[in-house]
XYZ file of C-alpha atoms in Angstrom:
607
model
C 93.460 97.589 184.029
C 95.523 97.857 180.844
C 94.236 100.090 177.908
C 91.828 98.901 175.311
C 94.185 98.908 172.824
C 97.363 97.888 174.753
C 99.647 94.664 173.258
C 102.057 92.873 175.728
C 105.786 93.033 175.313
C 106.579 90.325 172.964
C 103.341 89.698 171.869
C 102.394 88.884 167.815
C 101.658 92.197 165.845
C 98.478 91.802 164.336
C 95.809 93.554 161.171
C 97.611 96.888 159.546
C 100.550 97.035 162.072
C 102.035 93.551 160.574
C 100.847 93.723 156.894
C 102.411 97.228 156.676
C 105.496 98.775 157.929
C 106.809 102.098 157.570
C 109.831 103.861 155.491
C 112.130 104.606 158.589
C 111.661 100.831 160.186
C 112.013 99.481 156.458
C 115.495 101.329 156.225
C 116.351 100.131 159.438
C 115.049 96.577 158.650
C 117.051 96.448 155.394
C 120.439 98.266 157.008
C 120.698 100.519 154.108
C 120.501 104.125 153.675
C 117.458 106.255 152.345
C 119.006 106.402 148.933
C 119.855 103.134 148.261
C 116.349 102.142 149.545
C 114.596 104.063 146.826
C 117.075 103.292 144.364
C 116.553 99.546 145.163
C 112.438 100.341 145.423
C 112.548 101.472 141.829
C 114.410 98.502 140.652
C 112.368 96.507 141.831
C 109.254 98.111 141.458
C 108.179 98.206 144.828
C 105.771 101.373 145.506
C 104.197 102.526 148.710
C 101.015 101.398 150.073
C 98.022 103.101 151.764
C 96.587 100.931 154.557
C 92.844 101.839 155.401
C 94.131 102.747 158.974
C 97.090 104.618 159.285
C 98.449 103.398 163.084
C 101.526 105.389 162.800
C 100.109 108.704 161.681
C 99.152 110.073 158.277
C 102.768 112.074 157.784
C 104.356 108.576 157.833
C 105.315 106.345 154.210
C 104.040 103.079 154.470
C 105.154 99.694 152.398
C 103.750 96.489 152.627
C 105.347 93.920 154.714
C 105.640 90.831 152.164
C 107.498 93.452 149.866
C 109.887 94.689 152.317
C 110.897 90.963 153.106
C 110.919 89.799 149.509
C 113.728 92.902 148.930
C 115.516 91.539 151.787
C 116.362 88.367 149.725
C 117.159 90.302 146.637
C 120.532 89.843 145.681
C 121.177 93.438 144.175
C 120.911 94.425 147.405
C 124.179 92.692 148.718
C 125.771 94.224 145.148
C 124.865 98.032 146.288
C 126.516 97.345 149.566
C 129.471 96.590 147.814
C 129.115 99.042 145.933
C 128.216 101.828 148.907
C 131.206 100.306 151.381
C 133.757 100.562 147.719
C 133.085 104.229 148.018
C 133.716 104.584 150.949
C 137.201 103.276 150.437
C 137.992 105.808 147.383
C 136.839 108.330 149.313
C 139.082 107.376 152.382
C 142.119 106.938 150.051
C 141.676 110.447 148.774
C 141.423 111.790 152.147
C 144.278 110.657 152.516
C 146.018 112.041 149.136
C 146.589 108.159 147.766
C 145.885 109.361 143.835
C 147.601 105.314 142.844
C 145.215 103.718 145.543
C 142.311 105.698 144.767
C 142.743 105.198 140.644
C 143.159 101.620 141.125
C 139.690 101.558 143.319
C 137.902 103.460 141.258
C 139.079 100.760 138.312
C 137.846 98.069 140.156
C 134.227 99.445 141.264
C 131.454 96.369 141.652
C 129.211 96.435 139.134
C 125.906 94.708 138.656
C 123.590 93.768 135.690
C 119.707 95.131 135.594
C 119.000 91.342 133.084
C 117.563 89.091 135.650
C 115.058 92.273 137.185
C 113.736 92.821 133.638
C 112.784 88.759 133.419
C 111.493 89.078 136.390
C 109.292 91.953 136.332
C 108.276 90.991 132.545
C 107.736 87.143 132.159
C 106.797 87.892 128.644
C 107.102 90.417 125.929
C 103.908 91.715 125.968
C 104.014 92.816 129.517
C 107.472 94.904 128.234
C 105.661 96.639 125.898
C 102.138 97.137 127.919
C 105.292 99.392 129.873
C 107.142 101.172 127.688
C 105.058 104.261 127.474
C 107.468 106.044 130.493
C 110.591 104.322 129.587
C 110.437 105.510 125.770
C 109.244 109.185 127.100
C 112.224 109.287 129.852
C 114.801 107.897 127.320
C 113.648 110.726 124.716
C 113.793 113.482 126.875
C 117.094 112.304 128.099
C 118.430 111.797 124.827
C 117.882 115.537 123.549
C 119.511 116.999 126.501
C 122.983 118.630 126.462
C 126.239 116.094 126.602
C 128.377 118.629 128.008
C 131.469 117.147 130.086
C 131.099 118.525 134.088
C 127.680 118.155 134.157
C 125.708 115.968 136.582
C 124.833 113.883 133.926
C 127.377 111.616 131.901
C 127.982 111.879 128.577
C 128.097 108.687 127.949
C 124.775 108.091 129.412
C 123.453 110.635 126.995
C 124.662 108.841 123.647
C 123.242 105.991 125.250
C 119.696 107.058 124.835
C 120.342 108.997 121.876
C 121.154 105.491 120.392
C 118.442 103.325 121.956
C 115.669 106.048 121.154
C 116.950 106.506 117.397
C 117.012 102.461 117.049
C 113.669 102.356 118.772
C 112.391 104.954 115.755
C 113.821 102.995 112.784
C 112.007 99.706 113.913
C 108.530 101.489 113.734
C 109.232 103.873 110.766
C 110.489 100.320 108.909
C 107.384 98.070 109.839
C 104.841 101.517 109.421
C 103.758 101.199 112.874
C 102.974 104.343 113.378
C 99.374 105.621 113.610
C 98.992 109.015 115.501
C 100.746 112.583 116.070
C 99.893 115.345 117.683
C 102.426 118.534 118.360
C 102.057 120.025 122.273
C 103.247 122.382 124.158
C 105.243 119.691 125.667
C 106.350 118.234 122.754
C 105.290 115.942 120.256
C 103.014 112.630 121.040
C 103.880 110.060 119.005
C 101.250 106.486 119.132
C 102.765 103.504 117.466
C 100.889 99.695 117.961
C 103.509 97.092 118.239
C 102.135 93.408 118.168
C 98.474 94.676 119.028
C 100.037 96.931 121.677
C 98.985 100.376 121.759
C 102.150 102.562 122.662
C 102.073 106.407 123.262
C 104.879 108.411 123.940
C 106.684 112.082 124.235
C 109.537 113.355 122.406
C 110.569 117.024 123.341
C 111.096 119.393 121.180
C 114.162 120.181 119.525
C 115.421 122.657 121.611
C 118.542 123.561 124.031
C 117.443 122.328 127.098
C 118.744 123.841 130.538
C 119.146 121.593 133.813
C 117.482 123.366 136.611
C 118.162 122.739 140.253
C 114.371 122.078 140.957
C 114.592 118.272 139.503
C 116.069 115.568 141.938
C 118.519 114.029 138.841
C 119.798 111.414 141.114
C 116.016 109.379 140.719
C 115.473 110.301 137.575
C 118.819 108.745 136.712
C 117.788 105.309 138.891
C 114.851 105.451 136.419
C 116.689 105.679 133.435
C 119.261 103.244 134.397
C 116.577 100.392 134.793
C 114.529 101.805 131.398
C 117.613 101.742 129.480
C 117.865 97.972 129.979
C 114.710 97.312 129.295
C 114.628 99.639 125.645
C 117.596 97.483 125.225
C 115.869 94.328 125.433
C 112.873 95.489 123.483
C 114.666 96.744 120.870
C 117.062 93.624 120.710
C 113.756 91.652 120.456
C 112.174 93.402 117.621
C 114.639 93.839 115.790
C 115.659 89.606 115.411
C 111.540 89.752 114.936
C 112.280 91.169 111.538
C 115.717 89.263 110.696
C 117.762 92.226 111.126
C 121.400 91.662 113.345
C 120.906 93.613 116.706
C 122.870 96.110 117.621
C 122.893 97.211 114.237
C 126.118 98.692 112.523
C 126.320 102.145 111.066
C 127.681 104.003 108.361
C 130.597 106.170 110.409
C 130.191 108.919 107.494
C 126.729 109.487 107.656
C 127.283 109.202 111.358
C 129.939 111.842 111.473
C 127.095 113.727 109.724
C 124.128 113.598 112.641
C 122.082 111.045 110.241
C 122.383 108.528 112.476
C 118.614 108.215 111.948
C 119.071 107.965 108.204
C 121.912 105.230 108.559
C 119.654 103.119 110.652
C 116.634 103.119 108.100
C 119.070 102.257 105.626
C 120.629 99.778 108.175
C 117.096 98.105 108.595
C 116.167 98.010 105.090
C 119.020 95.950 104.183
C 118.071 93.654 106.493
C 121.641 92.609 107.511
C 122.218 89.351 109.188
C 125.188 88.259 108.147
C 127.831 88.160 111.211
C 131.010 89.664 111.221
C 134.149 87.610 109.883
C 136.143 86.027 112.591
C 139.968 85.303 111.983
C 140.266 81.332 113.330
C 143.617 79.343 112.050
C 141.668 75.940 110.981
C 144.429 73.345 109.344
C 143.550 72.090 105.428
C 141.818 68.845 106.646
C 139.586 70.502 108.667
C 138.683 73.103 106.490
C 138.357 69.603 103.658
C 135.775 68.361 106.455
C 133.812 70.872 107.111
C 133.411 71.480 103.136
C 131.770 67.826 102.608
C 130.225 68.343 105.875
C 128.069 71.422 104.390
C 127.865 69.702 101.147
C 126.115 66.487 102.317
C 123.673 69.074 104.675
C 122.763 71.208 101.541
C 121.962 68.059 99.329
C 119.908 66.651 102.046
C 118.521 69.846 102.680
C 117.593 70.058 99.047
C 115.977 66.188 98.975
C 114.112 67.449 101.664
C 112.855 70.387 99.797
C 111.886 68.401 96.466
C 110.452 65.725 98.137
C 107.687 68.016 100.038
C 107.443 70.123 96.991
C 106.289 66.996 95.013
C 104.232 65.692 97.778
C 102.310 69.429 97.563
C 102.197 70.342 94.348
C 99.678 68.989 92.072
C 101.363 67.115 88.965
C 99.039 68.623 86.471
C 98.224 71.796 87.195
C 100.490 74.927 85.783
C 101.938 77.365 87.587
C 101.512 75.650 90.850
C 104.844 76.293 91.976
C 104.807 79.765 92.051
C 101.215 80.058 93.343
C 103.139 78.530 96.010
C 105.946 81.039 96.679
C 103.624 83.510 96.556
C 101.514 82.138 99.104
C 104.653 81.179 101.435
C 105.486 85.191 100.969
C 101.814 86.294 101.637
C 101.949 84.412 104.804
C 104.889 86.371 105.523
C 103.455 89.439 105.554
C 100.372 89.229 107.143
C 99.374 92.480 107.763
C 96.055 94.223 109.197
C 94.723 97.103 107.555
C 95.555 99.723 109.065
C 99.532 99.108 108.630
C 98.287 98.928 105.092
C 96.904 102.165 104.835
C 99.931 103.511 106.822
C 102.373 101.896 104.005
C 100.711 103.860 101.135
C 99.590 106.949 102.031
C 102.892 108.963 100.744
C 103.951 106.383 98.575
C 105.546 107.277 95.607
C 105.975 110.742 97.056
C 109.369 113.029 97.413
C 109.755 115.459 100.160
C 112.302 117.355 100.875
C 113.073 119.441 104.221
C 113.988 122.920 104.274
C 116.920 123.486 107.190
C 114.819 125.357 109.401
C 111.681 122.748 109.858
C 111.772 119.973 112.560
C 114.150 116.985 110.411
C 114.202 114.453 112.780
C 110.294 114.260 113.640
C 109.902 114.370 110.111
C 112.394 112.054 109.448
C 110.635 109.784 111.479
C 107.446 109.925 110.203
C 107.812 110.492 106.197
C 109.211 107.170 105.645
C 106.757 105.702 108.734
C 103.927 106.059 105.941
C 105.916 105.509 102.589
C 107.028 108.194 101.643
C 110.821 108.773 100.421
C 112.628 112.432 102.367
C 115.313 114.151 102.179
C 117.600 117.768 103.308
C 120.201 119.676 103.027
C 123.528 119.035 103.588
C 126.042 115.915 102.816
C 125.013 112.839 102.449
C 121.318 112.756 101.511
C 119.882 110.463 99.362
C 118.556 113.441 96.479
C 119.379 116.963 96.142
C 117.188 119.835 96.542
C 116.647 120.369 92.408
C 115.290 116.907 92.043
C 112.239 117.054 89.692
C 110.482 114.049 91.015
C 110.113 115.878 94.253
C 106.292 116.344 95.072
C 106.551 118.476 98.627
C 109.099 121.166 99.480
C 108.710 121.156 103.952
C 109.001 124.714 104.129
C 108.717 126.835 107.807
C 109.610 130.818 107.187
C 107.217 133.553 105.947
C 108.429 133.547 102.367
C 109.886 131.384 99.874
C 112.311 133.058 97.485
C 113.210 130.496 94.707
C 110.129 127.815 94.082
C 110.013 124.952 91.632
C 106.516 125.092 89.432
C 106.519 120.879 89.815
C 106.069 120.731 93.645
C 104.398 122.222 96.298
C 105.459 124.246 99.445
C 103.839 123.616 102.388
C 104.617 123.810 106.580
C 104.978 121.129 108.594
C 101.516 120.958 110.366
C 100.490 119.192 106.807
C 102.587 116.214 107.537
C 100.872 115.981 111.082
C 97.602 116.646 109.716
C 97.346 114.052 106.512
C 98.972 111.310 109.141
C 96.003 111.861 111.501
C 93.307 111.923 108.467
C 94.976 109.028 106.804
C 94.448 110.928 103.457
C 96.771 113.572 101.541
C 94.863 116.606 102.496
C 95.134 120.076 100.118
C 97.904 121.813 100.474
C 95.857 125.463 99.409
C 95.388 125.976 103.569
C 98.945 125.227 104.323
C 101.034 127.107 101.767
C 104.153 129.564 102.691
C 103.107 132.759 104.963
C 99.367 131.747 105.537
C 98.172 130.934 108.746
C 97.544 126.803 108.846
C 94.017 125.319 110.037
C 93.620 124.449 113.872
C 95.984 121.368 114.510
C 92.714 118.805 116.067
C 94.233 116.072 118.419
C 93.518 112.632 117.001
C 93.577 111.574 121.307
C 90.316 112.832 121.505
C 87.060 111.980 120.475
C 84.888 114.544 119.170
C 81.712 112.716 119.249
C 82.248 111.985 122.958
C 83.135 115.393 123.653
C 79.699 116.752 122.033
C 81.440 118.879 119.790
C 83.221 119.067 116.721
C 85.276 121.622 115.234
C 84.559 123.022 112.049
C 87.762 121.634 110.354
C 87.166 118.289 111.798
C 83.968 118.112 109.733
C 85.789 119.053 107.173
C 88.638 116.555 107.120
C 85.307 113.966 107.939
C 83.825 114.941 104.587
C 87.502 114.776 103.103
C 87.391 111.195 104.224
C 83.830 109.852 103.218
C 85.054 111.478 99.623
C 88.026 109.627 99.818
C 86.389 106.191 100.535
C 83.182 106.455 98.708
C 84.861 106.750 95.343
C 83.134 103.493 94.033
C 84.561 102.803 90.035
C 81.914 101.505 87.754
C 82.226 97.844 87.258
C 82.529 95.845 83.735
C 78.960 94.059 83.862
C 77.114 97.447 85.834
C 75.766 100.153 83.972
C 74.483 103.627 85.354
C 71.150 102.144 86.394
C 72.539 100.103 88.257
C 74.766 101.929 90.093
C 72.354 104.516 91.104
C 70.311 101.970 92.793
C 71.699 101.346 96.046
C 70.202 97.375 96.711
C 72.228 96.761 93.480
C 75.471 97.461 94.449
C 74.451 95.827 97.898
C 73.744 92.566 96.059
C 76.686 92.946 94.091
C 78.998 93.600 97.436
C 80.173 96.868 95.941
C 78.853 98.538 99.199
C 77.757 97.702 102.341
C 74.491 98.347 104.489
C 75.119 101.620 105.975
C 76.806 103.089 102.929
C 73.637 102.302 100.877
C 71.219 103.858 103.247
C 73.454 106.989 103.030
C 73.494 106.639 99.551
C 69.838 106.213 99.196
C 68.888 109.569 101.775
C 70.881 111.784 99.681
C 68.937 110.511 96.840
C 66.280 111.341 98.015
C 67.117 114.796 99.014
C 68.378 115.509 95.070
C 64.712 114.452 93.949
C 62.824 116.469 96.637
C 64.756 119.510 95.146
C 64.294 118.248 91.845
C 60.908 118.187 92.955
C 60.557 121.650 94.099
C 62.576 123.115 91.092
C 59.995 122.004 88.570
C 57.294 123.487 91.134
C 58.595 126.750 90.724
C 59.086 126.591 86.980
C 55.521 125.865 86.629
C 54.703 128.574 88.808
C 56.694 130.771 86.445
C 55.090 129.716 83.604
C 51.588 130.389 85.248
C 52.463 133.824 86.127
C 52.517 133.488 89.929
C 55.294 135.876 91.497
C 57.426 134.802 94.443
C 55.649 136.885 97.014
C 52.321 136.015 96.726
C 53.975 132.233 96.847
C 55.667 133.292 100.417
C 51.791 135.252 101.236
C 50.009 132.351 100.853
C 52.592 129.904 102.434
C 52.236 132.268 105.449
C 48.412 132.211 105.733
C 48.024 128.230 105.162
C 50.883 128.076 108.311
C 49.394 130.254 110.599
C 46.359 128.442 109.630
C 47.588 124.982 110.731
C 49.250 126.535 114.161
C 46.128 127.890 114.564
C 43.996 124.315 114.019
C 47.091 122.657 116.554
C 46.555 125.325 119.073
C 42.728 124.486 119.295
C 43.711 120.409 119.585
C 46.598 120.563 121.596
C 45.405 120.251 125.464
C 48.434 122.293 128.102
C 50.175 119.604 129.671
C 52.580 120.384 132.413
C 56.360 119.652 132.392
C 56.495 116.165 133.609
C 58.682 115.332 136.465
C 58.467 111.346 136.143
C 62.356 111.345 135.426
C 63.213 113.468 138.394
C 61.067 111.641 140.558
C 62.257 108.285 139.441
C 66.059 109.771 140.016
C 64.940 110.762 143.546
C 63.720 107.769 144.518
C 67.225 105.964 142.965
C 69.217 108.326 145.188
C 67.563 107.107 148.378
C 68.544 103.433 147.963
C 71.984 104.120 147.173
C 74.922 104.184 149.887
C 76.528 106.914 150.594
C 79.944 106.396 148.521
C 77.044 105.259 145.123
C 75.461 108.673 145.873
C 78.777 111.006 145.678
C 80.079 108.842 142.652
C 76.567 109.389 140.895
C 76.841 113.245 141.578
C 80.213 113.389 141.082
C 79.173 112.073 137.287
C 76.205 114.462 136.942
C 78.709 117.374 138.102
C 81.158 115.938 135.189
C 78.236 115.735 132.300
C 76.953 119.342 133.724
C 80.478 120.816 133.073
C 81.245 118.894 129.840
C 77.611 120.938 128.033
C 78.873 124.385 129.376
C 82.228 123.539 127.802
C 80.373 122.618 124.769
C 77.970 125.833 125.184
C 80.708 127.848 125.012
C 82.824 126.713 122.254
C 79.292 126.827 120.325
C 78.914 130.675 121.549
C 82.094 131.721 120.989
C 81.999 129.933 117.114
C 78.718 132.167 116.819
C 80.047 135.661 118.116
C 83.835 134.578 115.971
C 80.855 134.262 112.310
C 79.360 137.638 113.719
C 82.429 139.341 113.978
C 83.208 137.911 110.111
C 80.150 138.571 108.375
C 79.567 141.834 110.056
């Protein structure tokens, strides 16, 4: 009798032993090597697959079937044997000490093109840019590492991302897309939201980086190859989004400089699209043709134009015509309020960078938000004794020479006014004092259950900021100290006025009590017997409460209601449910102890 489980020779697989198939039989199946499986895997992005029964073992890789056939169609992979049996030919020929056979090779290696993958993967933009958190934090951290010749990563390669990531950066500093910052021990998270797409991404800091032996470059590198297509694309994209040529063309002395970042914003706020001039040898009549042909297509062009202005405009009414340019331009820059609010918060504002604070994150994000910067060295757009500066960027204990018509602060203001949307005082971050706590704008305070001290602070800050309601022409000061006016007039809204009207009512209960005491003055009653009597008429009343109140015990309705909820859930409902409780549990001691350890740090002060 055969075993339970035992299939006949030739017999259909069937469940998880055909839908899945492991990473040795895939290799096999495909007749490549391990390499060029995972390099082809990432391509492709094809990842591996847990199957709810493991027939091979649980040390074993598993992919699914349908995946592992579709990559045996793929045509890349018929370009990286090519490539793989190519190498294998240099390699041969320098075996054999052929330097002319093994240079002409190496000249004519296969190569292949990543453009079809990206369509593929991506039918439309959005889907790019739902995944270009990784690509832009992998083409960052690439871009500030070392382009030393020898190393195992090309120079070339290097410049590459240097380029795509700086392009990348002028697009969102030029259409203030930009909304969030936060400085890490990693490095610094940058949030930008690109056609209603939130993006989030990590820039290292700007410091020399050393390639250890503990990272496997050669998939990092298959990574970056595919992501550097892709930023390529997206940037192309965006940038003919906003009428500006693609790739754009630099100033070589400011890029001789290291401003490349500079010569981009000033790149994109030309708004170049004029193409370069091509030499062509076109004879007299043609060039005669082509002249009348342009002529006839800008007078018909310009019929066209009057004839629908006429049919729009109305023939009596003045100014119509530019109440329609204006409109045409509003339409053009439809914005939402938030890029607004990002587009004027430094406006009108001069900084300039001191040569020992971060320049190219602050580069970046100065002109993301209006504002106009600028440094030392060649090149810049104002020097350092420029009058109309407003803040000096200033990182080192002391400041020897200072200006009276500007102020010197450290960086961590930048960071902190671009999270609180609102130019913060500079008094807490002035030269050789130590700055307030740096609050991540990721998280949510109210959520958390607690919120810093300087987070209600910069919260107050705020509700100044937007509560500063100017007195209208037809209101006077009765009116606008009655809240149902201004919401009748639309000055403020619901919520506002019931804010408005609480703390009104606080002011006239003090009021209240401050004309209590005066009388009390004036009748000659001191401030003790005041607190003596207050004391007897309270005990008094705890007293009369004690004698109504009937002891009730602690009820346990809740607990017995949760109880009886446990015992009709599943097993997999009842470890999710404690695994929440567990989560809430740990989230209050968190909370219990920041609270504690705020009380013991005002002990410690005030004692």
């Amino acid at each position: 009798m055969p075993p339970k489980h035992y299939r006949a020779p030739g017999k259909k697989k069937e469940g998880n032993a055909a839908k899945y198939i492991t990473r040795t039989k895939a290799t096999k199946y495909l007749q490549v090597s391990l390499n060029t499986f995972r390099k082809l895997c990432i391509l492709k992005g094809i990842f591996p697959r847990v199957p709810k029964k493991k027939f091979e073992g649980n040390h074993k890789t598993y992919y699914s079937m349908k995946d592992i056939t579709f990559l045996a169609h793929e045509p890349l992979l018929e370009k990286l044997r090519q490539k793989r049996a190519h190498e294998k030919k240099v390699k041969k020929a320098k075996a054999r000490k052929n330097k002319e056979l093994a240079e002409r090779l190496l000249n004519r290696m296969p190569t292949y093109k990543l453009d079809r993958l990206i369509l593929e993967r991506y039918p439309t933009f959005v889907d790019a840019l739902r995944d270009l958190d990784d690509c832009l934090t992998m083409v960052h951290l690439f871009a500030s590492l070392p382009a030393v010749e020898g190393e195992r990563i090309q120079v070339k390669r290097i410049h590459n991302c240097r380029r795509l990531s700086q392009e990348w950066q002028a697009f969102i500093s030029r259409t203030h897309s930009l909304r969030k910052t936060f400085i890490s021990v990693k490095g610094i998270y940058y949030q930008a939201e690109v056609q209603g797409q939130k993006i989030t991404w990590l820039t290292p800091h700007a410091l020399q980086q050393v390639l250890t032996d503990d990272v496997d470059f050669n998939i990092m590198l298959t990574f970056l190859e595919f992501y550097e297509t892709l930023l390529g694309f997206v940037n192309f994209k965006l940038y003919n989004s906003i009428n500006v040529k693609y790739p754009p063309i630099l100033d070589p002395r400011l890029e001789a400089l290291a401003a490349e970042l500079y010569a981009l914003f000033r790149y994109v706020a030309t708004g170049s699209t004029r193409k370069p001039a091509e030499n062509q040898s076109i004879s007299s009549t043609e060039e005669k043709k082509d002249s009348d042909e342009k002529m006839d297509t800008c007078v018909n062009e310009s019929d066209l134009q009057l004839a629908q202005l006429q049919h729009q405009l109305p023939s009596n009414e003045p100014g119509a015509l530019m109440q329609l340019l204006e409109d045409s331009n509003n339409d053009d820059d439809d914005v939402d309020q938030d890029t607004i609010e990002c587009k004027t918060l430094f406006k009108n504002l001069k900084f300039f960078l001191s040569r020992e604070v971060p320049r190219e994150a602050l580069l970046f994000i100065i002109p993301a938000f209006g504002g106009v910067v600028s440094w030392e060295g060649e090149g810049t757009p104002f020097e350092e004794t420029d009058e109309d500066i407003a803040y000096q960027i200033v990182d080192r204990p002391t400041q020897g020479h200072k200006f009276l018509s500007r102020h010197y602060v450290q960086p961590q203001w930048v960071f902190d006014c671009v999270n609180a949307r609102i130019i913060l005082p500079a008094d807490a971050y002035m030269v050789g004092m130590v700055p307030p706590p740096h609050l991540s704008p990721f998280v949510d305070d109210e959520a958390e259950g607690y919120m810093p001290e300087y987070a209600e602070a910069i919260k107050q800050l705020q509700a100044t900021a937007k509560k500063n309601v100017m007195p209208l022409p037809d209101l006077d000061n009765q009116d606008l100290a009655d809240p149902q006016n201004l919401i009748a007039d639309g000055v403020m809204d619901r919520t506002q006025a019931n804010e408005a009207a609480e703390e009104r009512q606080k002011l006239q209960l003090l009021e209240k009590q401050y004309h209590d005491e005066l009388k009390m003055e004036m009748s000659g009653i001191t401030y003790s017997a005041t607190l003596s009597n207050k004391k007897s008429e309270n005990s008094g009343s705890e007293e009369m409460q004690h004698k109504d109140e009937v002891v009730v015990p602690v009820s346990t309705e809740k607990n017995d209601e949760d109880d009886r909820a446990k015992l009709y859930m599943s097993r997999k409902k009842r470890g999710l449910y404690e695994a929440i409780e567990i989560s809430n549990q740990r989230k209050k001691d968190k909370v219990a102890l920041l609270k504690e350890r705020k009380r013991k740090a005002l002990a410690s002060k005030s004692g």
